[in-house]
mmCIF file with all atom_site columns, C-alpha atoms and ligand atoms in Angstrom:
data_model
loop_
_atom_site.group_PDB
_atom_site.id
_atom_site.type_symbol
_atom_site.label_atom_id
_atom_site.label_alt_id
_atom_site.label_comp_id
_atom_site.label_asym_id
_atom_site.label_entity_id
_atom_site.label_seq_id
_atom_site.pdbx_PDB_ins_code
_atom_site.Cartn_x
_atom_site.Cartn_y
_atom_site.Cartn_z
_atom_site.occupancy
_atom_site.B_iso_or_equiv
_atom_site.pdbx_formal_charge
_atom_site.auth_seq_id
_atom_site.auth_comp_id
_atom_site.auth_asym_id
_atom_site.auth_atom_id
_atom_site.pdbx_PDB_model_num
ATOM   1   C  CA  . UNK A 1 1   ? -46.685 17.330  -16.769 1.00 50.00 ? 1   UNK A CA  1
ATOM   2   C  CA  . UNK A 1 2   ? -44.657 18.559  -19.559 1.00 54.00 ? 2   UNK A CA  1
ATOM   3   C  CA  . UNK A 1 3   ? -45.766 17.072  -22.689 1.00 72.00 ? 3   UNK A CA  1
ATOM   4   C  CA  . UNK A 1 4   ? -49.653 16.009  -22.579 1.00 83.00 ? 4   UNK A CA  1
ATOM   5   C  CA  . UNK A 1 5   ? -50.403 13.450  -24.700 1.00 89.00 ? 5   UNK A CA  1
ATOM   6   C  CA  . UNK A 1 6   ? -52.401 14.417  -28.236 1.00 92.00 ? 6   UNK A CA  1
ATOM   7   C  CA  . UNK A 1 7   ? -56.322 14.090  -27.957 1.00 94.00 ? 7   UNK A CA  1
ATOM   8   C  CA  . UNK A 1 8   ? -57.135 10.937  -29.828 1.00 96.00 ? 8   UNK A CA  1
ATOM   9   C  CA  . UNK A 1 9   ? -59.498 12.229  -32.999 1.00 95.00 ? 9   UNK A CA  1
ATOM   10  C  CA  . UNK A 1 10  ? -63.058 12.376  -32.900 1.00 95.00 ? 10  UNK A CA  1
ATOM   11  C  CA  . UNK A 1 11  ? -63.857 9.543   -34.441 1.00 97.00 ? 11  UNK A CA  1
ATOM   12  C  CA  . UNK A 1 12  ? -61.429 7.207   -32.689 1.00 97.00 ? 12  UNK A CA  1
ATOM   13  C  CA  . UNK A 1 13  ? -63.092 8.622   -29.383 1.00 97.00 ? 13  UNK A CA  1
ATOM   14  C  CA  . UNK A 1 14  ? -66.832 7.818   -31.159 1.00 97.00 ? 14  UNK A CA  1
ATOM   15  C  CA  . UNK A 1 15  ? -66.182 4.358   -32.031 1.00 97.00 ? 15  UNK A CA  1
ATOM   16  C  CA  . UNK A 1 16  ? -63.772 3.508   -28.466 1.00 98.00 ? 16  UNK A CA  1
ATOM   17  C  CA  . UNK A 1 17  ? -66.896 4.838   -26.923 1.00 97.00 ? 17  UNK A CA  1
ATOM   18  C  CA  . UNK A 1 18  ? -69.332 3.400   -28.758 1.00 98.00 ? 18  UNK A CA  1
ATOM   19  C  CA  . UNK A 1 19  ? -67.454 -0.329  -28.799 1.00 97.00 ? 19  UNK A CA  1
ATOM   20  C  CA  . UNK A 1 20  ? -67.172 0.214   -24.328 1.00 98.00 ? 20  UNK A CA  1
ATOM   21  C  CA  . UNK A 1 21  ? -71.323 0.798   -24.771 1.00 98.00 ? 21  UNK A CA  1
ATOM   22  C  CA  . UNK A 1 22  ? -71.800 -2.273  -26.874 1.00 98.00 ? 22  UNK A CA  1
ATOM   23  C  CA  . UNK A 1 23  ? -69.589 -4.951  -24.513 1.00 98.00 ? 23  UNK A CA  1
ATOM   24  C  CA  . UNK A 1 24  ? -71.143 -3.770  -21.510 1.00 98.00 ? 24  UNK A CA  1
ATOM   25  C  CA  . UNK A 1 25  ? -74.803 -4.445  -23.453 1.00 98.00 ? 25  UNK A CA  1
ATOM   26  C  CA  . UNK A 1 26  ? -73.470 -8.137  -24.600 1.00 97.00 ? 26  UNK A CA  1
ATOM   27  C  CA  . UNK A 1 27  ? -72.507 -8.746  -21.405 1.00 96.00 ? 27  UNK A CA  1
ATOM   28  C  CA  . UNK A 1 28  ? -76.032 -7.234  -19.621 1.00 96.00 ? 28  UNK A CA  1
ATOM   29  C  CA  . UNK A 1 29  ? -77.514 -9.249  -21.934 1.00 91.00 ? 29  UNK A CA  1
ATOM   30  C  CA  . UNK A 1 30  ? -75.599 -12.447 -22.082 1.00 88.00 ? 30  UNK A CA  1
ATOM   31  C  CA  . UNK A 1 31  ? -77.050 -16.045 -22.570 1.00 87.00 ? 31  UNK A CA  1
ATOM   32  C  CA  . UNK A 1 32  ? -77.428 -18.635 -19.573 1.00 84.00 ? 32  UNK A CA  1
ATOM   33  C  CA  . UNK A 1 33  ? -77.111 -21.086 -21.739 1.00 82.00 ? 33  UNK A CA  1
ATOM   34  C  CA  . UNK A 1 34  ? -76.393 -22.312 -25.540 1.00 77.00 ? 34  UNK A CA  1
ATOM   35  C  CA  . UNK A 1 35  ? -79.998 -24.113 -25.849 1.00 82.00 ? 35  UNK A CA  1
ATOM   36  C  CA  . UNK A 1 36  ? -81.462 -20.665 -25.985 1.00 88.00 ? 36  UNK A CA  1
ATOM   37  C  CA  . UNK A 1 37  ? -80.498 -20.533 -29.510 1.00 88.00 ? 37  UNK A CA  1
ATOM   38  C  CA  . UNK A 1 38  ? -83.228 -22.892 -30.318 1.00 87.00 ? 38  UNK A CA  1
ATOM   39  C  CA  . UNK A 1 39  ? -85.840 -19.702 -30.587 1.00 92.00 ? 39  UNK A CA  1
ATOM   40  C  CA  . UNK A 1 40  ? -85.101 -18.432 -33.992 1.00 92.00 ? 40  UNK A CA  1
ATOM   41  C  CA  . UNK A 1 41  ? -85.686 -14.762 -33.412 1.00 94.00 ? 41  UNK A CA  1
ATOM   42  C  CA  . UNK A 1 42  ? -83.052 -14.567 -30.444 1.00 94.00 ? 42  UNK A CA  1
ATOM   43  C  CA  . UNK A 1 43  ? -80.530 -16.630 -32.842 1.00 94.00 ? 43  UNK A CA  1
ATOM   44  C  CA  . UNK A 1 44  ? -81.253 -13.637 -35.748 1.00 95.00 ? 44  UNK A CA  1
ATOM   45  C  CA  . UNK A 1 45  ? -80.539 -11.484 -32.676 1.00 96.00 ? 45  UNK A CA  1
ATOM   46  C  CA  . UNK A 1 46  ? -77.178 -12.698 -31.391 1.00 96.00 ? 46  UNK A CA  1
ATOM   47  C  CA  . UNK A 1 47  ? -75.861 -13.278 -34.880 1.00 97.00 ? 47  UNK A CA  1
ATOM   48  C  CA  . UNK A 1 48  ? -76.740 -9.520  -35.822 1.00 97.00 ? 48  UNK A CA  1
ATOM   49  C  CA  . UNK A 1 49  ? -75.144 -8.248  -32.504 1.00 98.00 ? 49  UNK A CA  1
ATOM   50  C  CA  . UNK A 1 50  ? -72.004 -10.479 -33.150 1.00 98.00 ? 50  UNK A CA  1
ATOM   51  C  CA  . UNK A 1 51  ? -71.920 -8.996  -36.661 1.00 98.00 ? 51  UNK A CA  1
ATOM   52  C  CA  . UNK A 1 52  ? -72.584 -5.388  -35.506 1.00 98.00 ? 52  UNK A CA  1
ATOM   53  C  CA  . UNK A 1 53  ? -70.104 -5.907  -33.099 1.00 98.00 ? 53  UNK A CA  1
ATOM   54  C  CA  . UNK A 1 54  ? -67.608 -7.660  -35.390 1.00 98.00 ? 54  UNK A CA  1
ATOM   55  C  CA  . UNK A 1 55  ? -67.925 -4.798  -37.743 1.00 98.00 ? 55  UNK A CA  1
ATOM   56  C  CA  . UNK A 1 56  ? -66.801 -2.161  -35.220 1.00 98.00 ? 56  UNK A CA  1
ATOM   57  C  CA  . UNK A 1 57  ? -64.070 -3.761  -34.563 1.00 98.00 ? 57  UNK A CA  1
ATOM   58  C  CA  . UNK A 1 58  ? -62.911 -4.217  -37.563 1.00 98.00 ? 58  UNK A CA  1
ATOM   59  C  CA  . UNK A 1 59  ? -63.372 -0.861  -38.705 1.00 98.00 ? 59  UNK A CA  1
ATOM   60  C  CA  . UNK A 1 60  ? -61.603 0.461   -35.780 1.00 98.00 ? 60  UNK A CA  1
ATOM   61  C  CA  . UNK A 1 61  ? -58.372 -1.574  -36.371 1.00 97.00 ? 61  UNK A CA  1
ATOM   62  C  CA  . UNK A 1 62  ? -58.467 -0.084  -39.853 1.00 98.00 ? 62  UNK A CA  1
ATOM   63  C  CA  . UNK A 1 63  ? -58.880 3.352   -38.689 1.00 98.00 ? 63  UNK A CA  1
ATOM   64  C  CA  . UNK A 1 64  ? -56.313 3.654   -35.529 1.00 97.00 ? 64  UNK A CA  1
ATOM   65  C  CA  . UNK A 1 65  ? -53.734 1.511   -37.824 1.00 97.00 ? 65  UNK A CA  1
ATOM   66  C  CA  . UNK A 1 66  ? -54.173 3.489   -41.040 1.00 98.00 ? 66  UNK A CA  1
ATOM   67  C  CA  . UNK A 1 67  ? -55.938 6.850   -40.010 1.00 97.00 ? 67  UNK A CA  1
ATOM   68  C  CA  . UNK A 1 68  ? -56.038 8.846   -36.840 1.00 96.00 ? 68  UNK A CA  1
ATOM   69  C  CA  . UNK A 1 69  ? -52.923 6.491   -35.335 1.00 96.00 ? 69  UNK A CA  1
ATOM   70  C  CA  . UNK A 1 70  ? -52.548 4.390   -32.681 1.00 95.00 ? 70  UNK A CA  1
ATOM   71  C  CA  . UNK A 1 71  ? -51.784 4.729   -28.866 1.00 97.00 ? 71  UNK A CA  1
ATOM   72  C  CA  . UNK A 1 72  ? -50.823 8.096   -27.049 1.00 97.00 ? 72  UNK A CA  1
ATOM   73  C  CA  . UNK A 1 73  ? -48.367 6.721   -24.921 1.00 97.00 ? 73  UNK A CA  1
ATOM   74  C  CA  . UNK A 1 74  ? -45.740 9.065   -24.786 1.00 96.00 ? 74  UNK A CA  1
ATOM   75  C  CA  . UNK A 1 75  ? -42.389 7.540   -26.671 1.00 95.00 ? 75  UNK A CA  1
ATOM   76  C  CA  . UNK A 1 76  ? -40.202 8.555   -23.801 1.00 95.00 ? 76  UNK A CA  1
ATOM   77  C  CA  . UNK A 1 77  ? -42.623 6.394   -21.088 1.00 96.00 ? 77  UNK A CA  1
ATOM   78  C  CA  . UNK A 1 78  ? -40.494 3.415   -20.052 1.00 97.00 ? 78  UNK A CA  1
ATOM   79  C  CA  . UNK A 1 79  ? -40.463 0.211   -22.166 1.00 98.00 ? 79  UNK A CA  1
ATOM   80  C  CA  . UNK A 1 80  ? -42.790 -2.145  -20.107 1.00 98.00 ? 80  UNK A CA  1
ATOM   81  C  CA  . UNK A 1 81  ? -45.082 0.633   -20.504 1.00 98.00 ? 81  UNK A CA  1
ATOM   82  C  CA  . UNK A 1 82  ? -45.131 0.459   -23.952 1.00 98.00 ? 82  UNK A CA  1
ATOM   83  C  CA  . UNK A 1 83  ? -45.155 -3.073  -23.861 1.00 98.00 ? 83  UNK A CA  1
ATOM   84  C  CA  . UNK A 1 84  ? -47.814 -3.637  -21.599 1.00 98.00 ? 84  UNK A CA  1
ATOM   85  C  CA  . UNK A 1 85  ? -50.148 -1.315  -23.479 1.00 98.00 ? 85  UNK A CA  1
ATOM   86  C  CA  . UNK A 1 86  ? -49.586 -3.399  -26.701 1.00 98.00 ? 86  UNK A CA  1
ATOM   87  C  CA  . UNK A 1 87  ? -50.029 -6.433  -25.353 1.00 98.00 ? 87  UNK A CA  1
ATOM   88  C  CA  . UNK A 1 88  ? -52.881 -5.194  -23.192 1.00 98.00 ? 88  UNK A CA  1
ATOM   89  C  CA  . UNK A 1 89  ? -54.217 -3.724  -26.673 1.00 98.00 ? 89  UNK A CA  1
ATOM   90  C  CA  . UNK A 1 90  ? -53.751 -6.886  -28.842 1.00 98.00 ? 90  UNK A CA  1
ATOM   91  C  CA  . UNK A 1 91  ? -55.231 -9.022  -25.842 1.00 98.00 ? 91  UNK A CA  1
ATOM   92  C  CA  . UNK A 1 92  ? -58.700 -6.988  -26.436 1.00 98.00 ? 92  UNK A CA  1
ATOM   93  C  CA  . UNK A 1 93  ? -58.886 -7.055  -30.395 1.00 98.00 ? 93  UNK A CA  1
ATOM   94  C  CA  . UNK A 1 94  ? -58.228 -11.128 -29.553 1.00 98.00 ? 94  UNK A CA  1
ATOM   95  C  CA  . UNK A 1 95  ? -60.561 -11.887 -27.086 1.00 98.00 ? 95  UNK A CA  1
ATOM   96  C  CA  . UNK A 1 96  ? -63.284 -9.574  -28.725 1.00 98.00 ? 96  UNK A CA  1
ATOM   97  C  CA  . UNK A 1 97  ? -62.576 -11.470 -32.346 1.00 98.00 ? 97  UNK A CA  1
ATOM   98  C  CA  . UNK A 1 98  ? -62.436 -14.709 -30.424 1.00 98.00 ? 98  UNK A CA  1
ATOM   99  C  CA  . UNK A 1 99  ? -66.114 -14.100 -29.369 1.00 98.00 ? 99  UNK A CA  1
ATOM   100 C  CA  . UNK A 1 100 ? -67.353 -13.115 -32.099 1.00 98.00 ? 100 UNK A CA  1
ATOM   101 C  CA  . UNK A 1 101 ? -65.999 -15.402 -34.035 1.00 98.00 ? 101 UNK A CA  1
ATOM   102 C  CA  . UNK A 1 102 ? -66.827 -18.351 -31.984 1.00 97.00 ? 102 UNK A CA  1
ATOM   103 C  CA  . UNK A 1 103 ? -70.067 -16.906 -31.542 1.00 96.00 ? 103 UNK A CA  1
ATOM   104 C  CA  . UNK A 1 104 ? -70.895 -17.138 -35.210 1.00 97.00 ? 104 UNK A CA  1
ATOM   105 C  CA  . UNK A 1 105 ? -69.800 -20.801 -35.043 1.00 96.00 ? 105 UNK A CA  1
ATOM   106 C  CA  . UNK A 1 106 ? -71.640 -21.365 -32.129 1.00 94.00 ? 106 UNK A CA  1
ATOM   107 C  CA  . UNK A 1 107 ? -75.077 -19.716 -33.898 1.00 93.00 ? 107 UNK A CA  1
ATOM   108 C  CA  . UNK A 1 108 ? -73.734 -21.904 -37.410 1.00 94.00 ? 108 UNK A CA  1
ATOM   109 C  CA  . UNK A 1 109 ? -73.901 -25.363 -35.957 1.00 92.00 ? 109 UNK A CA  1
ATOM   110 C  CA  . UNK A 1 110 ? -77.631 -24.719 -34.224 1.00 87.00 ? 110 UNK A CA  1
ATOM   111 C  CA  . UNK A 1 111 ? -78.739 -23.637 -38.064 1.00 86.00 ? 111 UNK A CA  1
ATOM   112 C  CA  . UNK A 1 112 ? -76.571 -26.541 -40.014 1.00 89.00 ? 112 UNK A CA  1
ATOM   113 C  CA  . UNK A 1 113 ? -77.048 -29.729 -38.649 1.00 84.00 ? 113 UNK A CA  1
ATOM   114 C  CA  . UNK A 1 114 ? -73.783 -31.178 -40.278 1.00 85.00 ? 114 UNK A CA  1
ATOM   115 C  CA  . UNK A 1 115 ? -71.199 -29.084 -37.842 1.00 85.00 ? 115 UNK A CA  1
ATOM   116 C  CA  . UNK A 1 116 ? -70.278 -31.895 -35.737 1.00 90.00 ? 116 UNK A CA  1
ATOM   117 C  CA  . UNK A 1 117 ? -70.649 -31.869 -32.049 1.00 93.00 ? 117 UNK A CA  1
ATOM   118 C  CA  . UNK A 1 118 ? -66.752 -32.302 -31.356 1.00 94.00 ? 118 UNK A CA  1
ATOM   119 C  CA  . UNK A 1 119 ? -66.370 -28.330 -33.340 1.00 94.00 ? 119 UNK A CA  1
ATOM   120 C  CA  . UNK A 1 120 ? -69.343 -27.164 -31.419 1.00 94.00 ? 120 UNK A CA  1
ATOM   121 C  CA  . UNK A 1 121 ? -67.743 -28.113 -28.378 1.00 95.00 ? 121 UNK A CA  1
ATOM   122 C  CA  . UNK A 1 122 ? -64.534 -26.702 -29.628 1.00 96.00 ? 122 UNK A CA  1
ATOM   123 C  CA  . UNK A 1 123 ? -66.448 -23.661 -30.235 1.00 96.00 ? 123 UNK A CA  1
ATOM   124 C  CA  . UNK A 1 124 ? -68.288 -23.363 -27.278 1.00 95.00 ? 124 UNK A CA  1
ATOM   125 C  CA  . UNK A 1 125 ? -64.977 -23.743 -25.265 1.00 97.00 ? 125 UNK A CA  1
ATOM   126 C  CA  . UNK A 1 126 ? -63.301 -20.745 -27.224 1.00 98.00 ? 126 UNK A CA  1
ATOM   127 C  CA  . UNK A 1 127 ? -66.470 -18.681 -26.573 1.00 97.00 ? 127 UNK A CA  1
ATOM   128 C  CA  . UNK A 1 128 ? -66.245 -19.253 -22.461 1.00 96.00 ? 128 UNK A CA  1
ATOM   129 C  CA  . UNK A 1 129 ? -62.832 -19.044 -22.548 1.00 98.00 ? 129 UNK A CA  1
ATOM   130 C  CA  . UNK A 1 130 ? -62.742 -15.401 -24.274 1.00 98.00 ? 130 UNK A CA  1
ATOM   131 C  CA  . UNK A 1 131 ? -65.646 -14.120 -22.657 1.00 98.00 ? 131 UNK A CA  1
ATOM   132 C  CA  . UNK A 1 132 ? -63.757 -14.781 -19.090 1.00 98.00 ? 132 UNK A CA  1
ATOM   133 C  CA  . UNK A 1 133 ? -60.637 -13.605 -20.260 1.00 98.00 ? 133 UNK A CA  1
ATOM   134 C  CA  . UNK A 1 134 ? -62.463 -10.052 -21.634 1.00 98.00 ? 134 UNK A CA  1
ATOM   135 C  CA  . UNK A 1 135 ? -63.433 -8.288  -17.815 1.00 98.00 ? 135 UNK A CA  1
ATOM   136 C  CA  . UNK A 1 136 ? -59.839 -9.324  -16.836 1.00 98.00 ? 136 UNK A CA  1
ATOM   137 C  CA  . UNK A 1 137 ? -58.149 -7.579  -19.732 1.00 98.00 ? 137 UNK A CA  1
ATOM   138 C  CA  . UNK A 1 138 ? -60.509 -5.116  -19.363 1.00 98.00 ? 138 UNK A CA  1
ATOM   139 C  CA  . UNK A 1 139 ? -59.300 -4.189  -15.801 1.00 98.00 ? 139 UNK A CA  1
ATOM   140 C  CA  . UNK A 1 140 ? -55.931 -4.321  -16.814 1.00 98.00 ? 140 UNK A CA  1
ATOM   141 C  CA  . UNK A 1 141 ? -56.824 -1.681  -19.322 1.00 98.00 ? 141 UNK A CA  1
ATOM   142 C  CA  . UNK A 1 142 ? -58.732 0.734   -16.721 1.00 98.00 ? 142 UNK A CA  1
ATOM   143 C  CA  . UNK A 1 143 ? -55.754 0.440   -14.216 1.00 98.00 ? 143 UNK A CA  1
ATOM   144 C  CA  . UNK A 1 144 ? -53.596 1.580   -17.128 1.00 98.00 ? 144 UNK A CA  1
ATOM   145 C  CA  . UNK A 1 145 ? -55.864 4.382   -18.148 1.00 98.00 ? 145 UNK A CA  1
ATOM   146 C  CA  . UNK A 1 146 ? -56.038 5.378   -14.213 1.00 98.00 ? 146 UNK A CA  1
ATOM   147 C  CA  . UNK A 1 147 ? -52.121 4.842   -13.874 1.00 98.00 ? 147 UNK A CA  1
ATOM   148 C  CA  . UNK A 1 148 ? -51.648 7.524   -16.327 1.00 97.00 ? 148 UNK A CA  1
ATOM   149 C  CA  . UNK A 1 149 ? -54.288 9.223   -14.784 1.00 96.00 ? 149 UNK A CA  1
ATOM   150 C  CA  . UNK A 1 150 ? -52.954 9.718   -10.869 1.00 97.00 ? 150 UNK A CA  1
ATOM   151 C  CA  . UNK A 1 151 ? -49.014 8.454   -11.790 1.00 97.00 ? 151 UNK A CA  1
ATOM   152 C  CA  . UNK A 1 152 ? -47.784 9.815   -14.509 1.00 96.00 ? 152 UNK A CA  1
ATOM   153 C  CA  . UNK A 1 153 ? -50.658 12.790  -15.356 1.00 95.00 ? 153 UNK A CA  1
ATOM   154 C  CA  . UNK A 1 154 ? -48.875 12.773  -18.603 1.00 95.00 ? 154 UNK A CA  1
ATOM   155 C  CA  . UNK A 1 155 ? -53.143 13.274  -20.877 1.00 95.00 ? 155 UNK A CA  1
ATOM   156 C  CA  . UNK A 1 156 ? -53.392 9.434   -21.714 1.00 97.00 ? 156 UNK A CA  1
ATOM   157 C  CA  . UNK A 1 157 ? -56.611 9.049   -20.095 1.00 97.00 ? 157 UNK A CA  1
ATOM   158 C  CA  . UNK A 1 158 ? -58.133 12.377  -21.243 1.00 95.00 ? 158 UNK A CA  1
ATOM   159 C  CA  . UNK A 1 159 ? -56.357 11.193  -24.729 1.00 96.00 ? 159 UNK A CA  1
ATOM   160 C  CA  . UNK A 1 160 ? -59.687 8.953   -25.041 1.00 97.00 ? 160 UNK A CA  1
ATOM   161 C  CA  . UNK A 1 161 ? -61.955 10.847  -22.941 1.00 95.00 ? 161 UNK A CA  1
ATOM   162 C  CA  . UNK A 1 162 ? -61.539 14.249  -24.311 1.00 84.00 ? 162 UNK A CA  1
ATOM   163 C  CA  . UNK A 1 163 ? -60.973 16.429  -20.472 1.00 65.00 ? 163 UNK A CA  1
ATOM   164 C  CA  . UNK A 1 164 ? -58.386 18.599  -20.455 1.00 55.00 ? 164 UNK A CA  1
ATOM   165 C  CA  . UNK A 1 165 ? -55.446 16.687  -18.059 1.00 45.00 ? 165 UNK A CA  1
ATOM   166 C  CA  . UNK A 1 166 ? -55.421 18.280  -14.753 1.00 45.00 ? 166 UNK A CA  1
HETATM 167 C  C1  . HEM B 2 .   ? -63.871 2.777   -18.346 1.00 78.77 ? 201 HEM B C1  1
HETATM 168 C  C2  . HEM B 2 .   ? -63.518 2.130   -19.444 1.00 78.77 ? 201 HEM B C2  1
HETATM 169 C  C3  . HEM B 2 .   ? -62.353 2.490   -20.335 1.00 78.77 ? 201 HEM B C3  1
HETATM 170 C  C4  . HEM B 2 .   ? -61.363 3.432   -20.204 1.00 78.77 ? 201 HEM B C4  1
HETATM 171 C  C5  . HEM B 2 .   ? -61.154 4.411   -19.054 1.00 78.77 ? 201 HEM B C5  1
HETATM 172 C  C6  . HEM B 2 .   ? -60.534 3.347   -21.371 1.00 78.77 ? 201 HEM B C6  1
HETATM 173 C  C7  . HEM B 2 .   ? -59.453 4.146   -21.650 1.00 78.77 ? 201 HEM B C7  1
HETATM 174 C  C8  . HEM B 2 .   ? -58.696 4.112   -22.791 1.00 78.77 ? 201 HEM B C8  1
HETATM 175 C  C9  . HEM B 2 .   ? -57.630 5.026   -23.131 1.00 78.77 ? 201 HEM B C9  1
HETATM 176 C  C10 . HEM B 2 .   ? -57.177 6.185   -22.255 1.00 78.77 ? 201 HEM B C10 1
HETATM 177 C  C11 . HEM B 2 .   ? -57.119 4.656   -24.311 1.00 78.77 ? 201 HEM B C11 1
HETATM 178 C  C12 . HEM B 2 .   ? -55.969 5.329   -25.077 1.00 78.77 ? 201 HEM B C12 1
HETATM 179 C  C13 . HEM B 2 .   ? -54.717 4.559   -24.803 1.00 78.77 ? 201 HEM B C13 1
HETATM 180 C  C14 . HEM B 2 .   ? -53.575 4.993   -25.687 1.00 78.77 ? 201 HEM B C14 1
HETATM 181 O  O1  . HEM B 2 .   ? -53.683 6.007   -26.389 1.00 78.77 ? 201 HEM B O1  1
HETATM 182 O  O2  . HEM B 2 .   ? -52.580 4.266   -25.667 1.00 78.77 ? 201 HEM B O2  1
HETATM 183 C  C15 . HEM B 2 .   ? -57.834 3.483   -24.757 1.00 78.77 ? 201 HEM B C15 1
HETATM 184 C  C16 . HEM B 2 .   ? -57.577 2.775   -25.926 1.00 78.77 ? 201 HEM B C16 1
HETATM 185 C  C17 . HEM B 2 .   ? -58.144 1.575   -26.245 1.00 78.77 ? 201 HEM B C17 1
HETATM 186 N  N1  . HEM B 2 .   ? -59.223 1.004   -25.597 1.00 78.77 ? 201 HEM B N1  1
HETATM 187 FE FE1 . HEM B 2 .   ? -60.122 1.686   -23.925 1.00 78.77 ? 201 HEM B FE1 1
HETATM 188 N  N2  . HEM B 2 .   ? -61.003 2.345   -22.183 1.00 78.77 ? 201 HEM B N2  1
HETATM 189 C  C18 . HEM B 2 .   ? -62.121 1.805   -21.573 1.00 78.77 ? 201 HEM B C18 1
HETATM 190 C  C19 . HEM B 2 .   ? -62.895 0.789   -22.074 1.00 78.77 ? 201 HEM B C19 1
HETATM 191 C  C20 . HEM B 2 .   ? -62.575 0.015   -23.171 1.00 78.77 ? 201 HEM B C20 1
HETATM 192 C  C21 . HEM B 2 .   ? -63.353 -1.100  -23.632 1.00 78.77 ? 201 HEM B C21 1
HETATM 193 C  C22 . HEM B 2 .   ? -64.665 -1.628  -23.013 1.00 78.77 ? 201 HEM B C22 1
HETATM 194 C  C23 . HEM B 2 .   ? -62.696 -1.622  -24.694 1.00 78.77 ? 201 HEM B C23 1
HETATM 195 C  C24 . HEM B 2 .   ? -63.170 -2.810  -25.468 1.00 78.77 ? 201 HEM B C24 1
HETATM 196 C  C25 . HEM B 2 .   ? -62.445 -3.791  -25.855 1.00 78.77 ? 201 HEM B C25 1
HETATM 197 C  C26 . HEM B 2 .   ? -61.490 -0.819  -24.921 1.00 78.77 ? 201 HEM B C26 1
HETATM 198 C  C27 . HEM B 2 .   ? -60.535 -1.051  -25.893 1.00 78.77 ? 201 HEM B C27 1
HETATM 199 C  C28 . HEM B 2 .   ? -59.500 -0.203  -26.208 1.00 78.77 ? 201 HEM B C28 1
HETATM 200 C  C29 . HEM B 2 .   ? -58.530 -0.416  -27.281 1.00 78.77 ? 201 HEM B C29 1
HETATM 201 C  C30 . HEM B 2 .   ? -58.467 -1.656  -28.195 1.00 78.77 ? 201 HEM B C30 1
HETATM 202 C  C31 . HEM B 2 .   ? -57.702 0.693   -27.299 1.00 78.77 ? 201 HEM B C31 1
HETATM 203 C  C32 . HEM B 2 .   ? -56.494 0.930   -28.251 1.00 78.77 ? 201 HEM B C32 1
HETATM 204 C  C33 . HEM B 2 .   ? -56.821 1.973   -29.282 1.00 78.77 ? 201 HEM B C33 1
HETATM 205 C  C34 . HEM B 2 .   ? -57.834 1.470   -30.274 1.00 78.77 ? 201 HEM B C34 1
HETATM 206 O  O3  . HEM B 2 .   ? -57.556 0.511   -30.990 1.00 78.77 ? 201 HEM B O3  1
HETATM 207 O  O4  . HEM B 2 .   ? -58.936 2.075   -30.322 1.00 78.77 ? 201 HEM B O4  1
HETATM 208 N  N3  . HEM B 2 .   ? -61.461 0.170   -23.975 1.00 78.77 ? 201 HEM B N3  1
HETATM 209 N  N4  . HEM B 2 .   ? -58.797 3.186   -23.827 1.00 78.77 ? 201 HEM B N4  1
#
């Protein structure tokens, strides 16, 4: 390995890190089904996690775009690399926004009783259809990270993780 890739910054690391620890909670602590919304306090609770959650995200497309920079990825790897990380990259930001979002619809129409049924449905199908397509992108994502890792050994993966490539 000739040229490891740059450490991303701390704070990229922080909120990558952080954002991991709060899908894997939303997940853990998913819903069976919508009706569960009728308790109030779990409502308040999902619409403060999608927020919190929401929040991160945006803050961390402001900060890689504008502040500590985007991907590692060397600019001498091959093109489908690069293009598969993008669209690996822009596939997460969507499908995380695309909960959220719908999420916040979902939690709107149990509070205000004139969203009609044909958006709630609309909304519920966006939210089932992101949440599925999140653990897929996902492992696309961690067999990139682990490509660099054991192929190409060229400090992607310890670009995030902060270990010195081996
Ligand atoms: C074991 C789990 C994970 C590993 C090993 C991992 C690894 C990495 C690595 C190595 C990078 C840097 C790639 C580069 O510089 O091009 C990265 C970036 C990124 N990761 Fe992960 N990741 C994991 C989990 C997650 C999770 C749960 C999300 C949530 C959606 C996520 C979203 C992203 C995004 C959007 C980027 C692009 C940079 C940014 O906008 O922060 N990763 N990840």
């Amino acid at each position: 390995m000739r040229h490891p890739a740059k450490p991303h910054g701390f704070v990229t690391k922080g909120i990558h890190w952080v954002s991991a620890a709060l899908i894997g909670y939303g997940y853990f602590k998913g819903l069976d089904n919508p009706s569960q919304l009728a308790d109030p306090a779990l409502l308040q609770f999902e619409v403060i996690f999608a927020l919190a959650l929401g929040a991160v995200f945006v803050f961390r497309l402001f900060w890689t775009h504008k502040v500590g920079g985007r991907t590692r990825l060397p600019t001498d790897a091959p093109k489908w690399e690069h293009m598969a990380s993008r669209a690996v990259h822009i596939g997460l930001y969507a499908a995380v926004f695309g909960i959220v979002l719908s999420g916040l619809g979902i939690a709107l129409g149990y509070s205000v009783p004139a969203v009609g049924a044909l958006t709630m449905w609309a909304m519920i199908g966006l939210h089932e259809i992101t949440l599925a397509l999140l653990p897929i992108l996902l492992l696309a994502h961690i067999a990139g990270a682990l490509w660099h890792k054991i192929i190409r050994r060229d400090g992607v993966l310890e670009s995030m993780t902060g270990r010195l490539p081996v």
